[in-house]
mmCIF file of C-alpha atoms in Angstrom:
data_model
loop_
_atom_site.group_PDB
_atom_site.id
_atom_site.type_symbol
_atom_site.label_atom_id
_atom_site.label_comp_id
_atom_site.label_asym_id
_atom_site.label_seq_id
_atom_site.Cartn_x
_atom_site.Cartn_y
_atom_site.Cartn_z
ATOM 1 C CA MET A 16 53.354 182.540 83.415
ATOM 2 C CA SER A 17 50.069 180.908 84.214
ATOM 3 C CA HIS A 18 47.722 178.790 82.195
ATOM 4 C CA ASN A 19 44.315 177.358 82.722
ATOM 5 C CA TYR A 20 43.597 173.643 82.838
ATOM 6 C CA GLY A 21 43.205 172.321 79.325
ATOM 7 C CA ASP A 22 44.885 175.224 77.393
ATOM 8 C CA THR A 23 47.359 174.348 74.759
ATOM 9 C CA ILE A 24 50.929 175.600 75.447
ATOM 10 C CA PRO A 25 52.775 176.638 72.269
ATOM 11 C CA LEU A 26 56.358 175.621 72.029
ATOM 12 C CA HIS A 27 58.740 177.604 69.722
ATOM 13 C CA PRO A 28 61.965 176.086 68.580
ATOM 14 C CA SER A 29 64.021 179.161 69.526
ATOM 15 C CA SER A 30 62.632 179.274 72.998
ATOM 16 C CA ALA A 31 62.338 175.494 73.563
ATOM 17 C CA GLN A 32 64.994 175.268 76.114
ATOM 18 C CA SER A 33 63.819 178.140 78.111
ATOM 19 C CA ASP A 34 60.241 177.050 78.132
ATOM 20 C CA MET A 35 61.164 173.544 79.276
ATOM 21 C CA ASP A 36 61.385 174.711 82.777
ATOM 22 C CA GLU A 37 58.053 176.535 82.577
ATOM 23 C CA ILE A 38 55.996 173.508 81.460
ATOM 24 C CA GLU A 39 53.342 172.665 83.964
ATOM 25 C CA ILE A 40 51.640 169.336 84.046
ATOM 26 C CA PRO A 41 47.916 169.560 85.054
ATOM 27 C CA ILE A 42 47.144 167.560 88.251
ATOM 28 C CA SER A 43 43.581 166.997 89.132
ATOM 29 C CA THR A 44 42.889 167.453 92.951
ATOM 30 C CA SER A 45 39.197 166.577 92.658
ATOM 31 C CA PRO A 46 37.941 163.149 93.994
ATOM 32 C CA PRO A 47 37.383 160.380 91.520
ATOM 33 C CA PRO A 48 33.914 160.018 90.235
ATOM 34 C CA PRO A 49 31.697 157.601 92.258
ATOM 35 C CA SER A 50 31.387 153.955 90.983
ATOM 36 C CA SER A 51 28.047 152.924 89.703
ATOM 37 C CA LYS A 52 28.237 149.610 91.553
ATOM 38 C CA PRO A 53 27.782 149.707 95.314
ATOM 39 C CA PRO A 54 30.637 148.029 97.275
ATOM 40 C CA LEU A 55 29.963 144.490 98.602
ATOM 41 C CA PRO A 56 29.563 144.046 102.339
ATOM 42 C CA ALA A 57 32.604 142.352 104.035
ATOM 43 C CA SER A 58 30.439 139.412 104.979
ATOM 44 C CA SER A 59 29.524 138.638 101.429
ATOM 45 C CA VAL A 60 32.980 138.808 99.787
ATOM 46 C CA PRO A 61 34.022 135.379 98.716
ATOM 47 C CA ILE A 62 37.341 134.239 100.059
ATOM 48 C CA PHE A 63 39.042 131.326 98.298
ATOM 49 C CA VAL A 64 41.465 129.329 100.521
ATOM 50 C CA PRO A 65 43.575 126.783 98.676
ATOM 51 C CA GLN A 66 43.153 123.310 100.085
ATOM 52 C CA GLY A 67 45.599 120.464 99.756
ATOM 53 C CA PRO A 68 44.788 116.742 99.176
ATOM 54 C CA THR A 69 42.360 115.273 101.768
ATOM 55 C CA PRO A 70 44.525 113.349 104.162
ATOM 56 C CA ALA A 71 43.697 109.566 104.485
ATOM 57 C CA PRO A 72 42.067 108.566 107.650
ATOM 58 C CA PRO A 73 44.415 106.922 110.050
ATOM 59 C CA ALA A 74 44.559 103.125 109.942
ATOM 60 C CA SER A 75 42.797 101.459 112.741
ATOM 61 C CA VAL A 76 45.017 99.874 115.382
ATOM 62 C CA SER A 77 43.575 96.858 117.153
ATOM 63 C CA VAL A 78 44.917 96.549 120.564
ATOM 64 C CA ALA A 79 44.147 93.349 122.588
ATOM 65 C CA ILE A 80 42.879 94.303 126.032
ATOM 66 C CA GLY A 81 42.128 91.466 128.336
ATOM 67 C CA SER A 82 39.444 91.493 130.753
ATOM 68 C CA GLU A 83 41.864 92.158 133.488
ATOM 69 C CA GLY A 84 42.999 95.416 131.766
ATOM 70 C CA PHE A 85 46.523 96.540 131.097
ATOM 71 C CA GLY A 86 49.593 95.343 132.930
ATOM 72 C CA PRO A 87 51.459 92.041 133.457
ATOM 73 C CA PRO A 88 49.461 88.765 133.859
ATOM 74 C CA PRO A 89 48.337 87.862 137.275
ATOM 75 C CA ASN A 90 50.812 86.249 139.604
ATOM 76 C CA THR A 91 49.813 82.602 140.203
ATOM 77 C CA LEU A 92 51.642 82.530 143.552
ATOM 78 C CA THR A 93 49.042 84.924 145.012
ATOM 79 C CA GLU A 94 45.937 83.415 143.356
ATOM 80 C CA PRO A 95 43.461 81.329 145.504
ATOM 81 C CA VAL A 96 44.310 77.654 146.108
ATOM 82 C CA TRP A 97 40.991 76.548 144.434
ATOM 83 C CA ASP A 98 41.847 78.353 141.223
ATOM 84 C CA THR A 99 45.309 76.569 141.177
ATOM 85 C CA VAL A 100 43.549 73.247 141.791
ATOM 86 C CA LYS A 101 41.053 73.896 139.077
ATOM 87 C CA ARG A 102 43.722 74.772 136.496
ATOM 88 C CA ASP A 103 45.891 71.769 137.299
ATOM 89 C CA LEU A 104 42.755 69.374 137.124
ATOM 90 C CA ALA A 105 41.894 70.897 133.734
ATOM 91 C CA ARG A 106 45.481 70.315 132.465
ATOM 92 C CA ILE A 107 45.331 66.764 133.727
ATOM 93 C CA VAL A 108 42.152 65.983 131.997
ATOM 94 C CA SER A 109 43.267 67.585 128.770
ATOM 95 C CA ASN A 110 46.603 65.580 128.725
ATOM 96 C CA LEU A 111 44.692 62.330 129.608
ATOM 97 C CA LYS A 112 42.531 62.828 126.648
ATOM 98 C CA LEU A 113 45.440 63.464 124.337
ATOM 99 C CA VAL A 114 47.311 60.339 125.480
ATOM 100 C CA VAL A 115 44.884 57.682 126.292
ATOM 101 C CA PHE A 116 41.937 58.384 124.054
ATOM 102 C CA PRO A 117 41.962 58.440 120.180
ATOM 103 C CA ASN A 118 42.632 61.966 118.884
ATOM 104 C CA PRO A 119 44.385 63.511 115.769
ATOM 105 C CA ASN A 120 47.455 64.477 117.637
ATOM 106 C CA ARG A 121 48.532 60.967 118.919
ATOM 107 C CA GLU A 122 50.982 60.595 116.109
ATOM 108 C CA ASP A 123 52.815 63.793 117.095
ATOM 109 C CA PRO A 124 54.292 63.599 120.533
ATOM 110 C CA GLY A 125 55.283 67.198 120.480
ATOM 111 C CA LYS A 126 51.750 68.335 119.987
ATOM 112 C CA ALA A 127 50.089 65.766 122.334
ATOM 113 C CA LEU A 128 52.162 66.559 125.287
ATOM 114 C CA ARG A 129 53.269 70.060 124.680
ATOM 115 C CA ASP A 130 51.824 71.150 127.999
ATOM 116 C CA TRP A 131 53.073 68.217 129.917
ATOM 117 C CA ASP A 132 52.909 68.057 133.743
ATOM 118 C CA LEU A 133 53.936 65.610 136.467
ATOM 119 C CA TRP A 134 50.886 65.887 138.683
ATOM 120 C CA GLY A 135 48.793 63.490 136.536
ATOM 121 C CA PRO A 136 51.497 60.762 136.455
ATOM 122 C CA PHE A 137 52.095 61.204 140.169
ATOM 123 C CA PHE A 138 48.503 60.761 140.920
ATOM 124 C CA PHE A 139 48.058 57.709 138.756
ATOM 125 C CA ILE A 140 51.151 56.093 140.261
ATOM 126 C CA VAL A 141 49.932 56.689 143.812
ATOM 127 C CA PHE A 142 46.358 55.587 142.938
ATOM 128 C CA LEU A 143 47.641 52.299 141.418
ATOM 129 C CA GLY A 144 49.793 51.644 144.547
ATOM 130 C CA LEU A 145 46.864 52.375 146.883
ATOM 131 C CA THR A 146 44.613 50.062 144.937
ATOM 132 C CA LEU A 147 47.024 47.311 144.994
ATOM 133 C CA SER A 148 47.556 47.754 148.693
ATOM 134 C CA TRP A 149 43.826 47.800 149.329
ATOM 135 C CA SER A 150 43.584 44.589 147.347
ATOM 136 C CA ALA A 151 46.254 42.891 149.585
ATOM 137 C CA SER A 152 45.119 41.002 152.605
ATOM 138 C CA VAL A 153 48.242 41.502 154.561
ATOM 139 C CA LYS A 154 51.205 43.858 154.579
ATOM 140 C CA LYS A 155 49.295 46.660 152.827
ATOM 141 C CA SER A 156 51.974 49.260 153.519
ATOM 142 C CA GLU A 157 54.774 46.977 152.004
ATOM 143 C CA VAL A 158 52.617 46.346 148.998
ATOM 144 C CA PHE A 159 52.147 50.117 148.340
ATOM 145 C CA ALA A 160 55.854 50.795 148.775
ATOM 146 C CA VAL A 161 56.823 48.100 146.392
ATOM 147 C CA ALA A 162 54.150 49.146 143.792
ATOM 148 C CA PHE A 163 55.128 52.775 144.120
ATOM 149 C CA ALA A 164 58.923 52.058 143.796
ATOM 150 C CA VAL A 165 58.590 49.794 140.796
ATOM 151 C CA LEU A 166 56.299 52.193 138.898
ATOM 152 C CA ALA A 167 58.402 55.293 139.606
ATOM 153 C CA ALA A 168 61.710 53.646 138.964
ATOM 154 C CA GLY A 169 60.375 51.824 135.914
ATOM 155 C CA ALA A 170 59.200 55.158 134.416
ATOM 156 C CA ILE A 171 62.572 56.692 134.988
ATOM 157 C CA ILE A 172 64.511 53.814 133.508
ATOM 158 C CA LEU A 173 62.311 53.548 130.444
ATOM 159 C CA THR A 174 62.769 57.228 129.881
ATOM 160 C CA LEU A 175 66.543 56.969 130.091
ATOM 161 C CA ASN A 176 66.399 54.010 127.645
ATOM 162 C CA VAL A 177 64.641 56.112 125.166
ATOM 163 C CA LEU A 178 67.155 59.009 125.502
ATOM 164 C CA LEU A 179 70.111 56.617 125.236
ATOM 165 C CA LEU A 180 68.646 55.252 122.051
ATOM 166 C CA GLY A 181 68.797 58.757 120.681
ATOM 167 C CA GLY A 182 65.115 59.637 121.166
ATOM 168 C CA HIS A 183 63.892 63.232 120.487
ATOM 169 C CA ILE A 184 61.869 63.690 123.652
ATOM 170 C CA ILE A 185 62.199 65.710 126.839
ATOM 171 C CA PHE A 186 63.006 63.703 130.027
ATOM 172 C CA PHE A 187 60.008 64.955 132.022
ATOM 173 C CA GLN A 188 57.790 64.774 128.960
ATOM 174 C CA SER A 189 58.580 61.038 128.651
ATOM 175 C CA LEU A 190 57.918 60.575 132.379
ATOM 176 C CA SER A 191 54.657 62.259 132.012
ATOM 177 C CA LEU A 192 53.647 60.119 129.002
ATOM 178 C CA LEU A 193 54.503 56.847 130.777
ATOM 179 C CA GLY A 194 52.547 57.895 133.809
ATOM 180 C CA TYR A 195 49.354 58.901 131.897
ATOM 181 C CA CYS A 196 49.538 55.514 130.107
ATOM 182 C CA LEU A 197 49.000 53.875 133.447
ATOM 183 C CA PHE A 198 45.479 55.118 133.627
ATOM 184 C CA PRO A 199 43.966 52.053 131.940
ATOM 185 C CA LEU A 200 45.762 49.855 134.432
ATOM 186 C CA ASP A 201 44.430 52.003 137.297
ATOM 187 C CA VAL A 202 40.904 51.303 135.962
ATOM 188 C CA GLY A 203 41.633 47.616 135.729
ATOM 189 C CA ALA A 204 42.988 47.452 139.249
ATOM 190 C CA LEU A 205 39.932 49.340 140.647
ATOM 191 C CA ILE A 206 37.642 46.856 138.885
ATOM 192 C CA CYS A 207 39.593 43.859 140.241
ATOM 193 C CA LEU A 208 39.323 45.357 143.697
ATOM 194 C CA LEU A 209 35.593 45.573 143.412
ATOM 195 C CA LYS A 210 35.163 42.120 141.830
ATOM 196 C CA ASP A 211 37.370 39.425 143.352
ATOM 197 C CA ASN A 212 37.197 36.829 140.531
ATOM 198 C CA VAL A 213 40.265 35.288 138.881
ATOM 199 C CA ILE A 214 38.701 34.918 135.425
ATOM 200 C CA LEU A 215 37.330 38.494 135.508
ATOM 201 C CA LYS A 216 40.729 39.687 136.597
ATOM 202 C CA ILE A 217 42.428 38.019 133.706
ATOM 203 C CA ILE A 218 39.938 39.430 131.187
ATOM 204 C CA VAL A 219 40.069 43.012 132.725
ATOM 205 C CA VAL A 220 43.889 42.996 132.947
ATOM 206 C CA THR A 221 44.259 41.715 129.364
ATOM 207 C CA VAL A 222 42.018 44.500 128.055
ATOM 208 C CA THR A 223 43.638 47.187 130.235
ATOM 209 C CA LEU A 224 47.154 46.030 129.424
ATOM 210 C CA ALA A 225 46.408 46.274 125.605
ATOM 211 C CA TRP A 226 44.851 49.708 126.096
ATOM 212 C CA SER A 227 47.999 50.980 127.928
ATOM 213 C CA SER A 228 50.291 49.451 125.354
ATOM 214 C CA TRP A 229 48.161 50.973 122.538
ATOM 215 C CA ALA A 230 48.347 54.436 124.214
ATOM 216 C CA ALA A 231 52.238 54.312 124.672
ATOM 217 C CA TYR A 232 53.162 52.831 121.345
ATOM 218 C CA PRO A 233 52.776 55.850 118.885
ATOM 219 C CA PHE A 234 54.696 58.199 121.212
ATOM 220 C CA MET A 235 57.602 55.917 122.041
ATOM 221 C CA SER A 236 57.947 54.707 118.459
ATOM 222 C CA ALA A 237 57.912 58.223 116.998
ATOM 223 C CA ALA A 238 60.515 59.384 119.487
ATOM 224 C CA VAL A 239 63.387 57.036 118.344
ATOM 225 C CA ASN A 240 64.816 55.818 114.982
ATOM 226 C CA PRO A 241 62.651 53.359 113.191
ATOM 227 C CA ARG A 242 65.550 50.811 113.409
ATOM 228 C CA ARG A 243 65.468 51.102 117.176
ATOM 229 C CA LYS A 244 61.853 51.147 117.697
ATOM 230 C CA ALA A 245 61.565 47.530 119.181
ATOM 231 C CA LEU A 246 64.425 48.395 121.697
ATOM 232 C CA ALA A 247 62.220 51.340 122.964
ATOM 233 C CA ILE A 248 58.845 49.644 122.907
ATOM 234 C CA TYR A 249 59.711 46.232 124.434
ATOM 235 C CA PRO A 250 60.750 47.555 127.965
ATOM 236 C CA VAL A 251 57.488 49.585 128.092
ATOM 237 C CA PHE A 252 55.387 46.434 127.387
ATOM 238 C CA LEU A 253 57.507 44.483 129.877
ATOM 239 C CA MET A 254 56.728 47.016 132.703
ATOM 240 C CA TYR A 255 53.001 47.096 132.008
ATOM 241 C CA ILE A 256 52.933 43.367 131.882
ATOM 242 C CA SER A 257 54.561 43.330 135.185
ATOM 243 C CA VAL A 258 51.945 45.576 136.613
ATOM 244 C CA GLY A 259 49.231 43.370 135.222
ATOM 245 C CA PHE A 260 50.670 40.304 136.954
ATOM 246 C CA LEU A 261 50.691 42.345 140.188
ATOM 247 C CA ILE A 262 47.028 43.061 139.819
ATOM 248 C CA ILE A 263 46.102 39.540 139.201
ATOM 249 C CA ALA A 264 48.424 37.950 141.828
ATOM 250 C CA ILE A 265 47.605 40.140 144.783
ATOM 251 C CA ASP A 266 44.785 38.702 146.853
#
């Protein structure tokens, strides 16, 4: 049984079951009609790519880079001798300004001598001993030895005195402080060496003695309990007065 495409196939109730197997479904094998719109070229086809939120730019990280570059600090044991001398001289000058001359940190011993040293006190003690020995007419070496021993032992004894009184100060820091406070007396001894006049000596020693005492007072008084302040200050004045008498007496 054959039918053309588009013909109507009659179905009879009596022969419905037998004709079910003979029903043919028309299938078109012809190609689909061409589209009126030409296809878009591949290069012009828009492509949408989903994008997430724009990431924030990374925070800037500041790294401190020294002029020497990365790595550990240079070893001071291998540096030139002149660099070491310049660094020590700069430290001595800085500590001398903090102790002897007026500045805002004089009332705070911890800030004033935080970077303490012993080269400065050693130099001032030796210089004072040499000045006194040059002033003496005889036994210059003995004068230097006595002056050096008195100054060095006196600084140690005064430091121990402050510590025994409960002072809040480092041992070598106190030694450094007392040594720097000898600077005015060094200046006075040098002036008396150049000008051998008794009246001038008395005036110069009085001024430099007051200067040294003024330099040492705030540090020593702040290091101990206010009730024991006189016990810490009196021995310091006594040692400076003794040095002043040596400057005047040696001829």
